[in-house]
Coordinates of N, CA and C and ligand atoms in Angstrom, one line a residue:
M132 N -78.4 16.8 77.7 CA -77.2 16.7 78.6 C -76.6 18.1 78.7
T133 N -76.1 18.4 79.9 CA -75.5 19.7 80.1 C -74.1 19.8 79.4
A134 N -73.5 21.0 79.2 CA -72.2 21.1 78.7 C -71.2 20.3 79.4
T135 N -71.3 20.4 80.8 CA -70.4 19.6 81.6 C -70.5 18.1 81.4
G136 N -71.8 17.7 81.2 CA -72.0 16.3 80.9 C -71.4 15.8 79.7
A137 N -71.5 16.6 78.6 CA -70.8 16.3 77.3 C -69.3 16.3 77.5
E138 N -68.8 17.2 78.3 CA -67.3 17.2 78.5 C -66.9 16.0 79.2
L139 N -67.6 15.6 80.2 CA -67.3 14.4 81.0 C -67.3 13.2 80.1
E140 N -68.3 13.1 79.2 CA -68.4 11.9 78.3 C -67.2 11.9 77.4
D141 N -66.8 13.1 76.9 CA -65.6 13.1 76.0 C -64.4 12.7 76.7
R142 N -64.1 13.3 77.9 CA -62.9 12.9 78.6 C -62.9 11.4 79.0
L143 N -64.0 10.9 79.4 CA -64.1 9.5 79.8 C -63.8 8.6 78.6
G144 N -64.4 8.9 77.5 CA -64.2 8.2 76.2 C -62.8 8.2 75.8
G145 N -62.2 9.4 75.9 CA -60.8 9.6 75.5 C -59.8 8.7 76.4
I146 N -60.0 8.8 77.7 CA -59.1 8.1 78.5 C -59.4 6.6 78.4
L147 N -60.6 6.1 78.3 CA -60.8 4.7 78.1 C -60.2 4.2 76.8
S148 N -60.2 5.0 75.8 CA -59.6 4.5 74.6 C -58.1 4.5 74.7
R149 N -57.5 5.4 75.5 CA -56.0 5.4 75.7 C -55.7 4.2 76.6
I150 N -56.5 3.9 77.5 CA -56.3 2.7 78.4 C -56.3 1.4 77.5
A151 N -57.3 1.3 76.6 CA -57.4 0.1 75.8 C -56.2 0.0 74.9
D152 N -55.7 1.2 74.3 CA -54.5 1.2 73.5 C -53.3 0.7 74.3
A153 N -53.1 1.2 75.5 CA -52.0 0.9 76.3 C -52.0 -0.6 76.6
A154 N -53.2 -1.2 76.9 CA -53.3 -2.6 77.2 C -52.9 -3.4 75.9
R155 N -53.4 -3.1 74.8 CA -53.1 -3.8 73.6 C -51.6 -3.7 73.3
S156 N -51.0 -2.5 73.5 CA -49.5 -2.4 73.2 C -48.7 -3.3 74.2
A157 N -49.3 -3.6 75.3 CA -48.6 -4.5 76.3 C -49.0 -5.9 76.0
G158 N -49.7 -6.1 75.0 CA -50.1 -7.5 74.6 C -51.2 -8.0 75.5
R159 N -52.0 -7.1 76.1 CA -53.0 -7.6 77.1 C -54.4 -7.2 76.6
A160 N -55.4 -7.9 77.0 CA -56.8 -7.5 76.6 C -57.2 -6.3 77.4
P161 N -57.9 -5.4 76.7 CA -58.4 -4.2 77.4 C -59.2 -4.6 78.6
E162 N -59.9 -5.7 78.5 CA -60.8 -6.1 79.6 C -60.0 -6.6 80.9
S163 N -58.7 -6.8 80.7 CA -57.9 -7.2 81.9 C -57.7 -6.0 82.8
V164 N -58.1 -4.8 82.4 CA -57.8 -3.6 83.2 C -59.1 -3.0 83.7
T165 N -59.3 -2.8 85.0 CA -60.5 -2.2 85.6 C -60.1 -0.7 85.9
T166 N -61.0 0.1 85.4 CA -60.8 1.6 85.7 C -61.7 2.0 86.8
I167 N -61.0 2.5 87.9 CA -61.8 3.0 89.0 C -61.7 4.5 88.9
V168 N -62.9 5.2 88.8 CA -62.8 6.6 88.7 C -62.9 7.2 90.1
V169 N -61.8 8.0 90.4 CA -61.7 8.6 91.8 C -62.5 9.9 91.8
T170 N -63.6 9.9 92.6 CA -64.5 11.0 92.6 C -64.4 12.0 93.8
K171 N -63.3 11.8 94.6 CA -63.1 12.7 95.7 C -63.3 14.1 95.5
F172 N -63.9 14.8 96.4 CA -64.3 16.2 96.4 C -65.4 16.6 95.3
H173 N -65.8 15.6 94.5 CA -66.8 15.9 93.6 C -68.2 15.6 94.2
P174 N -69.2 16.2 93.7 CA -70.6 15.9 94.3 C -71.1 14.6 93.8
E175 N -72.1 14.2 94.5 CA -72.9 12.9 94.2 C -73.3 13.0 92.7
S176 N -73.7 14.1 92.2 CA -74.2 14.2 90.8 C -73.2 13.7 89.8
L177 N -71.9 13.9 90.1 CA -70.9 13.4 89.2 C -70.9 11.9 89.2
V178 N -71.1 11.3 90.4 CA -71.1 9.8 90.4 C -72.3 9.3 89.6
R179 N -73.4 10.0 89.7 CA -74.6 9.6 88.9 C -74.3 9.7 87.4
E180 N -73.6 10.8 87.0 CA -73.3 10.9 85.6 C -72.4 9.8 85.1
L181 N -71.4 9.5 85.9 CA -70.4 8.5 85.5 C -71.2 7.2 85.4
Y182 N -72.1 6.9 86.3 CA -72.9 5.7 86.3 C -73.7 5.6 85.0
S183 N -74.3 6.7 84.6 CA -75.1 6.7 83.4 C -74.2 6.5 82.2
L184 N -72.9 6.8 82.3 CA -72.0 6.6 81.2 C -71.3 5.2 81.2
G185 N -71.8 4.4 82.2 CA -71.3 2.9 82.2 C -70.3 2.6 83.3
I186 N -69.9 3.6 84.1 CA -68.9 3.4 85.1 C -69.5 2.7 86.3
R187 N -68.8 1.6 86.8 CA -69.4 0.9 87.9 C -68.4 0.9 89.1
D188 N -67.2 1.3 88.9 CA -66.2 1.3 90.0 C -65.7 2.8 90.3
V189 N -66.0 3.2 91.5 CA -65.6 4.5 91.9 C -64.8 4.5 93.1
G190 N -63.9 5.5 93.3 CA -63.0 5.5 94.4 C -63.1 6.8 95.2
E191 N -62.8 6.7 96.5 CA -62.7 7.9 97.4 C -61.6 7.6 98.4
N192 N -61.1 8.8 98.9 CA -60.0 8.6 99.9 C -60.2 9.1 101.3
R193 N -61.5 9.6 101.6 CA -61.8 10.0 102.9 C -63.1 9.3 103.4
H194 N -63.0 8.8 104.6 CA -64.2 8.0 105.0 C -65.5 8.7 105.1
Q195 N -65.5 9.9 105.6 CA -66.8 10.6 105.8 C -67.4 10.9 104.5
E196 N -66.6 11.4 103.6 CA -67.1 11.7 102.3 C -67.6 10.4 101.5
A197 N -66.8 9.4 101.6 CA -67.2 8.2 100.9 C -68.5 7.6 101.5
Q198 N -68.6 7.6 102.8 CA -69.8 7.1 103.4 C -71.0 7.8 103.0
A199 N -70.9 9.1 103.0 CA -72.1 9.9 102.6 C -72.5 9.7 101.1
K200 N -71.5 9.7 100.3 CA -71.8 9.4 98.9 C -72.3 8.0 98.6
A201 N -71.8 7.0 99.3 CA -72.2 5.7 99.1 C -73.7 5.6 99.5
A202 N -74.0 6.3 100.6 CA -75.4 6.2 101.1 C -76.4 6.9 100.1
S203 N -75.9 8.1 99.6 CA -76.9 8.8 98.8 C -77.0 8.2 97.4
T204 N -76.1 7.3 97.0 CA -76.2 6.7 95.7 C -76.5 5.2 95.8
S205 N -77.1 4.8 96.9 CA -77.3 3.4 97.1 C -78.4 2.8 96.2
D206 N -79.1 3.7 95.5 CA -80.1 3.2 94.5 C -79.4 2.8 93.2
L207 N -78.1 3.1 93.0 CA -77.4 2.7 91.8 C -76.9 1.3 91.8
D208 N -77.7 0.4 91.2 CA -77.4 -1.0 91.2 C -76.1 -1.4 90.7
G209 N -75.3 -2.1 91.4 CA -74.0 -2.7 91.0 C -72.9 -1.6 91.0
L210 N -73.1 -0.5 91.7 CA -72.0 0.5 91.8 C -71.1 0.0 92.9
R211 N -69.8 0.0 92.7 CA -68.8 -0.5 93.7 C -67.9 0.6 94.1
W212 N -67.8 0.7 95.5 CA -66.9 1.8 96.1 C -65.6 1.2 96.5
H213 N -64.5 1.9 96.1 CA -63.2 1.5 96.4 C -62.5 2.5 97.3
F214 N -62.1 2.1 98.4 CA -61.4 3.1 99.3 C -59.9 3.1 99.0
V215 N -59.4 4.3 98.7 CA -58.0 4.4 98.2 C -57.1 5.2 99.1
G216 N -57.6 5.7 100.2 CA -56.8 6.6 101.1 C -56.5 5.9 102.4
Q217 N -55.8 6.7 103.2 CA -55.4 6.2 104.5 C -56.7 6.0 105.3
L218 N -56.8 4.8 105.9 CA -58.1 4.6 106.7 C -57.7 4.4 108.2
Q219 N -58.3 5.2 109.0 CA -58.1 5.1 110.5 C -58.7 3.8 110.9
S220 N -58.1 3.1 111.8 CA -58.6 1.8 112.3 C -60.0 1.9 112.9
K221 N -60.2 3.1 113.6 CA -61.5 3.2 114.3 C -62.6 3.5 113.3
K222 N -62.3 3.8 112.0 CA -63.3 4.0 111.0 C -63.5 2.7 110.2
A223 N -62.7 1.8 110.4 CA -62.7 0.6 109.5 C -63.9 -0.2 109.5
R224 N -64.5 -0.3 110.7 CA -65.8 -1.1 110.8 C -66.9 -0.5 110.0
Q225 N -66.9 0.9 110.2 CA -68.0 1.6 109.4 C -67.7 1.5 107.9
A226 N -66.5 1.5 107.5 CA -66.1 1.5 106.1 C -66.6 0.1 105.5
R227 N -66.4 -0.9 106.3 CA -66.8 -2.3 105.8 C -68.2 -2.3 105.3
A228 N -69.1 -1.4 105.8 CA -70.5 -1.5 105.5 C -70.7 -1.0 104.0
Y229 N -69.9 -0.2 103.4 CA -70.2 0.3 102.1 C -69.1 -0.1 101.1
V230 N -67.9 -0.4 101.5 CA -66.9 -0.6 100.5 C -66.9 -2.0 99.9
E231 N -66.5 -2.1 98.6 CA -66.3 -3.3 97.9 C -64.8 -3.7 98.2
A232 N -63.9 -2.7 98.2 CA -62.5 -3.0 98.2 C -61.8 -1.8 99.0
V233 N -60.8 -2.2 99.7 CA -59.9 -1.2 100.4 C -58.5 -1.4 99.7
H234 N -57.9 -0.3 99.2 CA -56.6 -0.4 98.4 C -55.5 0.0 99.3
S235 N -55.7 0.3 100.6 CA -54.7 0.9 101.4 C -54.4 0.1 102.7
L236 N -54.3 -1.2 102.6 CA -54.0 -2.0 103.8 C -52.4 -1.9 103.9
D237 N -52.0 -1.2 105.0 CA -50.6 -1.0 105.1 C -50.1 -1.1 106.6
R238 N -51.0 -1.6 107.5 CA -50.6 -1.7 108.9 C -51.4 -2.8 109.5
D239 N -50.8 -3.4 110.5 CA -51.5 -4.5 111.2 C -52.9 -4.0 111.8
S240 N -52.9 -2.8 112.4 CA -54.1 -2.3 113.0 C -55.2 -2.1 112.0
V241 N -55.0 -1.7 110.8 CA -56.0 -1.5 109.9 C -56.5 -2.9 109.3
V242 N -55.6 -3.8 109.2 CA -56.0 -5.1 108.8 C -56.8 -5.8 109.8
D243 N -56.4 -5.7 111.1 CA -57.2 -6.3 112.2 C -58.6 -5.7 112.3
A244 N -58.7 -4.3 112.1 CA -60.0 -3.7 112.3 C -60.9 -4.0 111.1
L245 N -60.3 -4.1 109.9 CA -61.1 -4.4 108.7 C -61.4 -5.9 108.6
G246 N -60.6 -6.7 109.1 CA -60.6 -8.1 108.8 C -61.6 -8.9 109.7
V247 N -62.4 -8.2 110.4 CA -63.3 -8.9 111.4 C -64.3 -9.8 110.7
D248 N -64.8 -10.8 111.4 CA -65.7 -11.8 110.9 C -67.2 -11.3 111.2
D249 N -67.8 -10.7 110.2 CA -69.2 -10.3 110.4 C -70.0 -10.8 109.3
G250 N -69.6 -11.8 108.6 CA -70.3 -12.4 107.5 C -70.1 -11.7 106.1
R251 N -69.5 -10.6 106.1 CA -69.2 -9.9 104.8 C -67.7 -10.0 104.5
V252 N -67.4 -10.1 103.2 CA -65.9 -10.2 102.9 C -65.6 -9.0 102.0
V253 N -64.7 -8.2 102.4 CA -64.2 -7.0 101.6 C -62.9 -7.3 100.9
D254 N -62.8 -6.9 99.6 CA -61.5 -7.1 98.9 C -60.4 -6.2 99.5
G255 N -59.3 -6.7 99.5 CA -58.1 -5.9 100.1 C -56.9 -5.9 99.2
F256 N -56.3 -4.8 99.1 CA -55.0 -4.6 98.4 C -54.0 -4.2 99.4
V257 N -52.8 -4.8 99.5 CA -51.8 -4.3 100.4 C -51.0 -3.2 99.7
Q258 N -51.0 -2.0 100.4 CA -50.4 -0.9 99.8 C -48.9 -0.9 100.1
I259 N -48.0 -0.8 99.1 CA -46.6 -0.8 99.3 C -46.0 0.6 99.1
N260 N -45.1 1.0 100.0 CA -44.4 2.2 99.8 C -43.2 2.0 98.9
L261 N -43.2 2.6 97.7 CA -42.0 2.4 96.8 C -40.9 3.5 97.0
T262 N -41.1 4.3 98.0 CA -40.1 5.3 98.3 C -39.4 5.0 99.7
D263 N -38.4 5.9 100.0 CA -37.8 5.7 101.3 C -38.5 6.6 102.4
D264 N -39.5 7.4 101.9 CA -40.2 8.3 102.8 C -41.4 7.7 103.5
P265 N -41.2 7.5 104.8 CA -42.2 6.8 105.6 C -43.6 7.5 105.6
G266 N -43.5 8.8 105.3 CA -44.7 9.7 105.3 C -45.6 9.4 104.1
R267 N -45.1 8.6 103.1 CA -46.0 8.4 101.9 C -47.0 7.3 102.0
G268 N -47.1 6.6 103.0 CA -48.1 5.5 103.1 C -47.6 4.3 102.5
G269 N -48.1 3.1 103.0 CA -47.7 1.9 102.4 C -46.7 1.2 103.3
V270 N -46.7 -0.1 103.2 CA -45.8 -1.0 104.0 C -44.4 -1.0 103.3
R271 N -43.4 -1.0 104.0 CA -42.0 -1.1 103.4 C -41.9 -2.5 102.8
P272 N -41.3 -2.6 101.6 CA -41.2 -3.9 100.9 C -40.6 -5.0 101.9
D273 N -39.7 -4.7 102.8 CA -39.2 -5.8 103.7 C -40.1 -6.2 104.7
A274 N -41.2 -5.5 104.9 CA -42.3 -5.9 105.9 C -43.5 -6.4 105.2
L275 N -43.4 -6.7 103.9 CA -44.6 -7.0 103.1 C -45.1 -8.4 103.5
E276 N -44.3 -9.4 103.6 CA -44.7 -10.8 103.8 C -45.6 -11.0 105.0
P277 N -45.1 -10.5 106.2 CA -45.9 -10.7 107.4 C -47.3 -10.0 107.3
L278 N -47.3 -8.8 106.6 CA -48.6 -8.2 106.5 C -49.5 -8.9 105.6
V279 N -49.0 -9.5 104.5 CA -49.8 -10.3 103.6 C -50.4 -11.5 104.3
E280 N -49.5 -12.2 105.2 CA -50.0 -13.3 105.9 C -51.1 -12.9 106.9
R281 N -51.0 -11.7 107.4 CA -52.1 -11.3 108.3 C -53.4 -11.1 107.6
V282 N -53.3 -10.5 106.4 CA -54.5 -10.3 105.5 C -55.1 -11.7 105.2
L283 N -54.2 -12.7 104.9 CA -54.7 -14.0 104.5 C -55.4 -14.7 105.7
A284 N -55.0 -14.3 106.9 CA -55.6 -14.9 108.1 C -56.9 -14.2 108.5
A285 N -57.2 -13.1 107.9 CA -58.4 -12.3 108.4 C -59.6 -12.7 107.7
P286 N -60.6 -13.2 108.4 CA -61.8 -13.7 107.8 C -62.7 -12.7 107.0
G287 N -62.6 -11.4 107.4 CA -63.4 -10.4 106.7 C -62.7 -9.8 105.5
L288 N -61.5 -10.3 105.1 CA -60.8 -9.7 103.9 C -60.5 -10.8 102.9
A289 N -60.6 -10.5 101.7 CA -60.1 -11.3 100.6 C -59.0 -10.6 99.9
L290 N -57.8 -11.2 100.0 CA -56.6 -10.5 99.4 C -56.7 -10.5 97.9
R291 N -56.7 -9.4 97.3 CA -56.7 -9.3 95.8 C -55.3 -9.1 95.2
G292 N -54.5 -8.3 95.9 CA -53.1 -8.1 95.4 C -52.5 -6.9 96.1
V293 N -51.7 -6.1 95.2 CA -50.9 -5.0 95.8 C -51.4 -3.7 95.2
M294 N -51.0 -2.7 95.9 CA -51.3 -1.3 95.4 C -50.1 -0.4 95.7
A295 N -49.9 0.6 94.8 CA -48.8 1.6 95.1 C -49.2 2.8 94.3
V296 N -48.6 3.9 94.8 CA -48.6 5.2 94.2 C -47.1 5.4 93.6
A297 N -47.0 5.9 92.4 CA -45.6 6.1 91.9 C -44.9 7.1 92.7
P298 N -43.6 6.8 92.9 CA -42.7 7.9 93.5 C -42.6 9.1 92.7
L299 N -42.4 10.3 93.3 CA -42.3 11.5 92.5 C -41.0 11.7 91.8
D300 N -40.0 11.1 92.4 CA -38.6 11.4 92.0 C -37.9 10.2 91.4
E301 N -38.6 9.4 90.7 CA -38.0 8.2 90.1 C -38.7 8.0 88.7
D302 N -38.1 7.4 87.7 CA -38.7 7.1 86.5 C -39.9 6.1 86.7
L303 N -40.9 6.3 86.0 CA -42.1 5.5 86.3 C -41.9 4.0 86.0
R304 N -41.4 3.6 84.8 CA -41.3 2.2 84.4 C -40.5 1.4 85.5
P305 N -39.3 1.8 85.9 CA -38.6 1.0 86.9 C -39.4 0.9 88.2
A306 N -40.1 2.0 88.6 CA -40.8 2.0 89.8 C -41.9 1.0 89.8
F307 N -42.7 1.0 88.6 CA -43.8 0.0 88.5 C -43.3 -1.4 88.3
A308 N -42.1 -1.5 87.7 CA -41.4 -2.8 87.6 C -41.1 -3.4 88.9
R309 N -40.7 -2.6 89.9 CA -40.5 -3.1 91.2 C -41.8 -3.5 91.8
L310 N -42.8 -2.8 91.6 CA -44.1 -3.2 92.1 C -44.5 -4.6 91.6
R311 N -44.2 -4.8 90.3 CA -44.5 -6.1 89.7 C -43.8 -7.2 90.4
E312 N -42.5 -6.9 90.7 CA -41.7 -8.0 91.4 C -42.3 -8.3 92.8
L313 N -42.8 -7.2 93.5 CA -43.4 -7.4 94.7 C -44.7 -8.1 94.6
S314 N -45.4 -7.9 93.5 CA -46.7 -8.7 93.3 C -46.3 -10.2 93.1
D315 N -45.2 -10.5 92.5 CA -44.8 -11.9 92.4 C -44.6 -12.5 93.8
V316 N -44.0 -11.7 94.6 CA -43.8 -12.2 96.0 C -45.1 -12.5 96.7
V317 N -46.1 -11.6 96.5 CA -47.4 -11.8 97.1 C -48.1 -13.1 96.4
R318 N -48.0 -13.2 95.1 CA -48.5 -14.4 94.5 C -47.9 -15.7 94.9
S319 N -46.6 -15.6 95.4 CA -46.0 -16.8 95.9 C -46.7 -17.3 97.2
L320 N -47.3 -16.3 97.9 CA -48.0 -16.6 99.2 C -49.5 -17.0 98.9
D321 N -50.0 -16.4 97.9 CA -51.4 -16.7 97.5 C -51.6 -16.5 96.0
P322 N -51.6 -17.5 95.2 CA -51.6 -17.4 93.8 C -52.8 -16.6 93.2
A323 N -53.9 -16.6 94.0 CA -55.1 -15.9 93.5 C -54.9 -14.4 93.7
A324 N -54.0 -13.9 94.5 CA -53.8 -12.5 94.8 C -53.0 -11.8 93.7
D325 N -53.5 -11.8 92.5 CA -52.7 -11.4 91.3 C -53.0 -10.0 90.8
A326 N -53.8 -9.2 91.6 CA -54.2 -7.9 91.1 C -53.1 -6.9 91.5
V327 N -53.0 -5.8 90.6 CA -52.0 -4.8 90.8 C -52.8 -3.5 90.6
S328 N -53.0 -2.7 91.7 CA -53.7 -1.4 91.7 C -52.6 -0.4 91.6
A329 N -52.4 0.2 90.4 CA -51.4 1.2 90.1 C -51.8 2.0 88.9
G330 N -51.4 3.2 88.8 CA -51.7 4.0 87.6 C -52.8 5.0 87.9
M331 N -52.4 6.3 87.8 CA -53.3 7.4 88.0 C -53.4 8.2 86.7
S332 N -53.9 9.5 86.8 CA -54.2 10.3 85.6 C -52.9 10.4 84.7
H333 N -51.8 10.6 85.4 CA -50.6 10.9 84.5 C -49.6 9.8 84.3
D334 N -50.0 8.6 84.9 CA -49.0 7.5 84.7 C -49.7 6.1 84.4
F335 N -50.9 6.2 83.9 CA -51.6 4.9 83.7 C -51.0 4.0 82.6
A336 N -50.4 4.7 81.6 CA -49.9 3.9 80.5 C -48.7 3.1 81.0
E337 N -47.8 3.8 81.7 CA -46.6 3.0 82.3 C -47.0 1.9 83.2
A338 N -48.0 2.2 84.0 CA -48.5 1.2 85.0 C -49.1 0.0 84.2
I339 N -49.8 0.2 83.2 CA -50.4 -0.9 82.4 C -49.3 -1.7 81.7
A340 N -48.2 -1.0 81.2 CA -47.1 -1.7 80.6 C -46.4 -2.6 81.6
E341 N -46.5 -2.3 82.9 CA -45.9 -3.1 83.9 C -46.9 -4.0 84.7
G342 N -48.0 -4.2 84.1 CA -49.0 -5.2 84.6 C -50.1 -4.7 85.5
A343 N -50.3 -3.4 85.5 CA -51.5 -2.9 86.4 C -52.8 -3.5 86.0
T344 N -53.6 -3.9 86.9 CA -54.9 -4.5 86.6 C -56.0 -3.6 87.1
H345 N -55.7 -2.7 88.0 CA -56.7 -1.7 88.6 C -56.1 -0.3 88.5
L346 N -56.7 0.5 87.7 CA -56.3 1.9 87.6 C -57.1 2.8 88.5
R347 N -56.5 3.8 89.1 CA -57.3 4.7 90.0 C -57.2 6.1 89.4
I348 N -58.1 6.5 88.6 CA -58.0 7.7 87.8 C -59.0 8.8 88.2
G349 N -58.5 10.0 88.6 CA -59.3 11.0 89.0 C -59.4 12.1 87.9
T350 N -58.6 13.2 88.1 CA -58.7 14.4 87.3 C -58.7 14.2 85.7
A351 N -58.0 13.2 85.2 CA -58.0 13.1 83.8 C -59.4 12.8 83.3
I352 N -60.3 12.2 84.1 CA -61.7 11.9 83.7 C -62.6 12.9 84.3
T353 N -62.4 13.3 85.6 CA -63.4 14.2 86.2 C -63.2 15.7 86.0
G354 N -62.0 16.0 85.5 CA -61.6 17.4 85.5 C -61.0 17.8 86.8
N355 N -60.6 19.0 86.9 CA -60.1 19.5 88.2 C -61.0 19.3 89.4
R356 N -60.4 18.9 90.5 CA -61.3 18.8 91.7 C -61.8 20.1 92.2
P357 N -63.0 20.2 92.7 CA -63.4 21.5 93.3 C -62.5 21.7 94.5
D358 N -62.5 22.9 95.0 CA -61.6 23.2 96.1 C -61.9 22.3 97.3
A359 N -60.8 21.8 97.8 CA -61.0 20.9 99.0 C -61.6 21.6 100.2
G360 N -61.4 22.9 100.2 CA -62.1 23.7 101.3 C -61.3 23.7 102.6
Ligands
PLP1059 C1 -56.7 11.1 94.3 C2 -56.1 9.7 94.1 C3 -56.0 9.1 92.8 C4 -56.4 9.8 91.6 O1 -55.5 10.8 91.3 P1 -55.5 11.6 89.9 O2 -54.1 12.2 89.7 O3 -56.6 12.7 90.0 O4 -55.8 10.7 88.8 C5 -55.4 7.8 92.8 N1 -55.0 7.2 93.9 C6 -55.1 7.7 95.1 C7 -54.6 7.0 96.3 C8 -55.6 9.0 95.3 O5 -55.7 9.6 96.5

């Protein structure tokens, strides 16, 4: 194994054990948390290394890059691609072909484009904006319910739950606690939609403490991203 490979293995092992500790401190089983490793800007070779270390869930935030990596790693059995970035509706149909889950359902247009009936069902998370800044992505909490109803009515989508990115200017625990309350609202509409996608490299412990079930972790595992160019 190369030096980089050994470093990757160390970082991954370290983070997975901190995740397991955070879950146990919250009185939860470590298996109740799914770790998605966000591989954006990293080469296909990193995805292969992660796979050889046991990772089966990987995430990307740009369609073209995700599509290319999914195609070139299609030999990796059981590898699941999660789309975590803003998705343009016109790319949604193409994304349906390779994604297991889309974590960024935040508009009617993207739900309609992704929710088509083509025999395949993609998992969906409704992204909620926990800030007052409309530029940050996600549906406003007061518009959550109609969007959830729309996802539930879409034949090509299976609602899994909610997703959010922590605000930059607020303490983490109260922000994730609000997400948990919004998750309760979603579960009142569909009891099966109990997943919470929250927690990144620097805030996964707080997210787990407030009920996160799906973490999206990049740099803490992969190291710094190569230049976006
Ligand atoms: C890049 C990204 C992540 C991972 O971020 P890190 O800080 O590198 O862990 C998680 N979620 C989304 C939506 C992202 O775009």
